[in-house]
Coordinates of C-alpha atoms in Angstrom, one line a residue:
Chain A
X16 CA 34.8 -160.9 56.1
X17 CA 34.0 -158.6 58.9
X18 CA 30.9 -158.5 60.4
X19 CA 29.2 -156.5 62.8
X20 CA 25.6 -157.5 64.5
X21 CA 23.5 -155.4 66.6
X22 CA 20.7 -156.7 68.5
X23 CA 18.2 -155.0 71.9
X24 CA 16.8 -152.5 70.0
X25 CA 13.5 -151.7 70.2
X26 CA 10.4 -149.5 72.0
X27 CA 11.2 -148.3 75.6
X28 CA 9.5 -145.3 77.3
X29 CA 11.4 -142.0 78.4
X30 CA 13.3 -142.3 81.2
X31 CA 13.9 -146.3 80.9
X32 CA 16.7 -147.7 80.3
X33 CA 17.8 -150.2 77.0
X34 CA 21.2 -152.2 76.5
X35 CA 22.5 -152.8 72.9
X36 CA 24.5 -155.5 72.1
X37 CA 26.7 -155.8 68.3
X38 CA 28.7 -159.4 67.8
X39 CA 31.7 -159.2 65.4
X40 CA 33.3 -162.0 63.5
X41 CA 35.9 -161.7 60.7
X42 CA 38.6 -159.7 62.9
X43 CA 40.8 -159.5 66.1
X44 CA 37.9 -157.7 68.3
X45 CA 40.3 -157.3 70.8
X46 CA 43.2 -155.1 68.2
X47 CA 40.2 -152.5 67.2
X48 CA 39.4 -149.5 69.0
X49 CA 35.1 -149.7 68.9
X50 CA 31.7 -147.4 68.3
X51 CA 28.5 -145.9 68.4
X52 CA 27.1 -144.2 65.9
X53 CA 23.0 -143.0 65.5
X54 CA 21.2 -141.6 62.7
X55 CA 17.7 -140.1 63.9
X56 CA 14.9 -140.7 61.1
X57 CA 15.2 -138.9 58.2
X58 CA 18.5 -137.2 59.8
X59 CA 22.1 -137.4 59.8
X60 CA 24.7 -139.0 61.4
X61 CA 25.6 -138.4 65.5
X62 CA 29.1 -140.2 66.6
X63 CA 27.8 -141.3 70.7
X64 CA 30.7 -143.2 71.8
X65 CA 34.1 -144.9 71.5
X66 CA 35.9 -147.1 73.6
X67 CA 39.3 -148.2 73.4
X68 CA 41.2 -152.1 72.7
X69 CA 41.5 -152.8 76.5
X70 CA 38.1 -151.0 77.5
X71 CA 40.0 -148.5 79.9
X72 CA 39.0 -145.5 78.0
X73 CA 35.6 -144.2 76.6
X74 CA 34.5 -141.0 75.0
X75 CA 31.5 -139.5 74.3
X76 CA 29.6 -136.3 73.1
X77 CA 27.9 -133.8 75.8
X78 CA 24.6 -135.0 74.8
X79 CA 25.0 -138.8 75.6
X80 CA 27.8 -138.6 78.5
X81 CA 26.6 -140.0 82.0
X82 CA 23.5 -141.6 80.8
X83 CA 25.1 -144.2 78.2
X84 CA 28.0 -146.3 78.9
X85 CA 29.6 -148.4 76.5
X86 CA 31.5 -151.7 77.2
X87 CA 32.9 -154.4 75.6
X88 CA 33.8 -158.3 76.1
X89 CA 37.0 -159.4 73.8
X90 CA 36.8 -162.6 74.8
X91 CA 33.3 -163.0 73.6
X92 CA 33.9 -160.5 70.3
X93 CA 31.2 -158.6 71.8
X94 CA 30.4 -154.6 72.3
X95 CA 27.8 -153.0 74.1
X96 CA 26.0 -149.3 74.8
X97 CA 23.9 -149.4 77.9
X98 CA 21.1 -146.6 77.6
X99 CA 20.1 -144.8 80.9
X100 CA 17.2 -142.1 81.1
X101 CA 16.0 -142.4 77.7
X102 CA 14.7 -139.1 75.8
X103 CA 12.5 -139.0 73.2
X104 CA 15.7 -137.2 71.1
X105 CA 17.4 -140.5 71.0
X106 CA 15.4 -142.0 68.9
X107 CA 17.5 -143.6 66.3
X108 CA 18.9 -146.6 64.5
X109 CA 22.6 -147.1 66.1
X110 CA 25.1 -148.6 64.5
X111 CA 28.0 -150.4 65.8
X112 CA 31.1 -149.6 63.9
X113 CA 35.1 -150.7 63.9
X114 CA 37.2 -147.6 64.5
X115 CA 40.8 -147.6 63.0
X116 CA 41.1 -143.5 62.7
X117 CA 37.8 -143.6 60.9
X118 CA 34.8 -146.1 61.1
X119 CA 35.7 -148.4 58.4
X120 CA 33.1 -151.3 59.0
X121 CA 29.3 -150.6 60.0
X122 CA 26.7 -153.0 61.3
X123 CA 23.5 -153.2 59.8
X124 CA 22.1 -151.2 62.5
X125 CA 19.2 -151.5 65.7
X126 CA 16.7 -148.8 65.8
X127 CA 15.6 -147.7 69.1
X128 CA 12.5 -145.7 69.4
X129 CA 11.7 -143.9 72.9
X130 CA 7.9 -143.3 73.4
X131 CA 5.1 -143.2 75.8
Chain B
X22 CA 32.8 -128.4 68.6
X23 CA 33.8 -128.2 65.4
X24 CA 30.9 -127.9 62.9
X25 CA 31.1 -129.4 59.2
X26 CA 29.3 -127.6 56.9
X27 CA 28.7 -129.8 53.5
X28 CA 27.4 -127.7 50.2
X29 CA 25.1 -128.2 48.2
X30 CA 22.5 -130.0 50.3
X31 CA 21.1 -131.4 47.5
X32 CA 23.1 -132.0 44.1
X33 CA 21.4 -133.2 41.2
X34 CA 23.8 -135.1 38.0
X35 CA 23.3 -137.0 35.0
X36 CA 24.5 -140.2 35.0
X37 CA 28.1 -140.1 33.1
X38 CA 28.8 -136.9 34.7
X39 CA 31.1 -135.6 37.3
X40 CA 29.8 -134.6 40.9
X41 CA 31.9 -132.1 43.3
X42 CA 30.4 -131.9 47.0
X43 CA 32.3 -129.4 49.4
X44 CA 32.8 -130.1 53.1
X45 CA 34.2 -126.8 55.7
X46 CA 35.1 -127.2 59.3
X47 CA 35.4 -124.3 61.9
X48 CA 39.0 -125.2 62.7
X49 CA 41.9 -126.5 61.1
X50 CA 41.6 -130.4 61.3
X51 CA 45.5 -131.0 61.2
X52 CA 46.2 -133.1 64.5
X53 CA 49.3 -132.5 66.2
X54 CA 50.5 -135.7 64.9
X55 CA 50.7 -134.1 61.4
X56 CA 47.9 -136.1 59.9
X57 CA 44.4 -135.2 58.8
X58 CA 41.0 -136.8 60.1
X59 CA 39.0 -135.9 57.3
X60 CA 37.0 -139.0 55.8
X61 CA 34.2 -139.2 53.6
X62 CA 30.5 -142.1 53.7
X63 CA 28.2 -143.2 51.0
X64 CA 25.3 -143.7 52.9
X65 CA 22.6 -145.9 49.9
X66 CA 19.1 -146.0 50.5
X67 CA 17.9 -148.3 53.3
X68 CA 21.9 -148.9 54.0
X69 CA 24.6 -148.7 56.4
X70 CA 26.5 -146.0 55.6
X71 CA 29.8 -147.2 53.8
X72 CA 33.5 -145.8 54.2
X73 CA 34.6 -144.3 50.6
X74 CA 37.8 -142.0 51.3
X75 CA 39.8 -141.5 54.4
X76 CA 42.4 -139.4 55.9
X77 CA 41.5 -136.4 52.6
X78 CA 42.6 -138.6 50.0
X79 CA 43.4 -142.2 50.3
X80 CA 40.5 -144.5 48.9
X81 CA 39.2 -147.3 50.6
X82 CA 39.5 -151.0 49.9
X83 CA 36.9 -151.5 47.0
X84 CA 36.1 -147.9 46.3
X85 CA 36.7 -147.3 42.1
X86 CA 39.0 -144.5 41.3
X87 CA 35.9 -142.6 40.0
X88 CA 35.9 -141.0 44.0
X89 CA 38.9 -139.1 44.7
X90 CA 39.2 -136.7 47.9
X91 CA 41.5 -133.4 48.0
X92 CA 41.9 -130.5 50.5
X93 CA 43.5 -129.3 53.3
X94 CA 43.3 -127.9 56.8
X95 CA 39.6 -125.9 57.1
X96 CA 38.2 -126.8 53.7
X97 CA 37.6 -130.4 51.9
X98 CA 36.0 -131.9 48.2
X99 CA 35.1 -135.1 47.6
X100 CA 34.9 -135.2 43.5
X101 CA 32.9 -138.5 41.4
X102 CA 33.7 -138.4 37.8
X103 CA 31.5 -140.6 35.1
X104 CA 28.4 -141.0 38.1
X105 CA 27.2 -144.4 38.3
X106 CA 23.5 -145.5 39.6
X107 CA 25.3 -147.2 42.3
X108 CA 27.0 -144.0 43.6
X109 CA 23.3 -142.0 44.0
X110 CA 22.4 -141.8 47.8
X111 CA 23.8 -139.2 50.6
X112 CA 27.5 -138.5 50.9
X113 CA 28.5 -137.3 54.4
X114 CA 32.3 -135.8 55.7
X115 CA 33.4 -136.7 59.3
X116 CA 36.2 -135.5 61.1
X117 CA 37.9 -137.3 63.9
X118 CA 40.6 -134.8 64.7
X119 CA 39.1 -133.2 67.8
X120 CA 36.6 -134.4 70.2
X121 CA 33.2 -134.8 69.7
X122 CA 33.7 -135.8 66.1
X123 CA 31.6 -134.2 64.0
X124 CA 29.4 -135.5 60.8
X125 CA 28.9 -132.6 58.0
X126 CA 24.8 -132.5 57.2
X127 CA 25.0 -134.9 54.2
X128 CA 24.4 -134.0 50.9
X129 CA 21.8 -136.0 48.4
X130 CA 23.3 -137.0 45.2
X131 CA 20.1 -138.0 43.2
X132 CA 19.5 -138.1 39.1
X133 CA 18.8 -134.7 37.5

């Protein structure tokens, strides 16, 4: 069964930073393109990044590129989005998801609220 | 970008009935492989959202033949025949043809 487990989330103040972590079991990590996606409260759904099997390539929309970088560990089944210069706007629960041309498996998600 | 734009917003249904929900892009979303990256979420209350149809048509491991997806380059349906409680929550489209990808607005199927 695949599973997907996001953890770090919580309150941080604008302009912090905050590092999200999701742990995936029931699947080669390493075959699966991974992602990012957030859902402000009470709003719909914002893709924020993608990174590749090997981790060489990344994308990401205007509004999230050069302050969050995502990562991953294969060996350790592990994926990652490191927040930089937190706005209030990204306020959100993110959710790690398994990309295979479309997200096909979602993590429970992490909310992350960002606020004096 | 290219912006989805899913009708109605809000859609009530009896249950037993059928449900049509309408998702438009601003470009064609044929990749110039040939194939379409046009996919469609369930998202319940107080859950993950969950994959229901993907690449326009093909159903997704689990998903009843109740949900079926048609359409083609600019303009998409997802269609639910014989609604269920199960299937009440918001429906959203997402392309992943051209970069950023792009969620339609999401549209509330809820109990007339």
């Amino acid at each position: 069964e695949v599973q997907l487990v996001e953890s770090g989330g919580g309150l941080v103040q604008p302009g912090r930073s905050l590092k999200l972590s999701c742990a995936a079991s029931g699947f080669t990590f390493s075959n699966y393109y991974m992602a990012w996606v957030r859902q402000a409260p009470k709003k719909g759904l914002e893709w924020v990044a993608t990174i590749s099997t090997s981790g060489s390539r990344t994308y990401y929309p205007d509004s999230v590129k050069g302050r969050f970088t995502i990562s991953r560990d294969n060996a350790k089944s592990s994926l990652y989005l490191q927040m930089n210069s937190l706005k209030s706007e990204d306020t959100a629960t993110y959710y790690c998801a398994r990309y295979n041309n479309y997200f096909d498996y979602w993590g429970q998600g992490v909310m992350v609220t960002v606020s004096s | 970008d290219v912006v989805m734009t899913q009708t109605p917003v809000s859609l009530p249904v009896s249950l037993g009935g059928q449900a049509s929900i309408s998702c438009r892009s601003s470009q064609s979303l044929v990749h110039s492989n040939g194939n379409t990256y046009l996919h469609w979420y369930l998202q319940k209350p107080g859950q993950s959202p969950q994959l229901l149809i993907y690449r326009v048509s093909n159903r997704f491991s689990g998903v009843p033949d109740r949900f079926s997806g048609s359409g083609s380059g600019t303009d998409f349906t997802l269609k639910i025949s014989r609604v269920e409680p199960e299937d009440l929550g918001d429906y959203y489209c997402l392309q992943s043809t051209h970069f950023p990808w792009t969620f339609g607005g999401g549209t509330k199927l809820e109990l007339k």
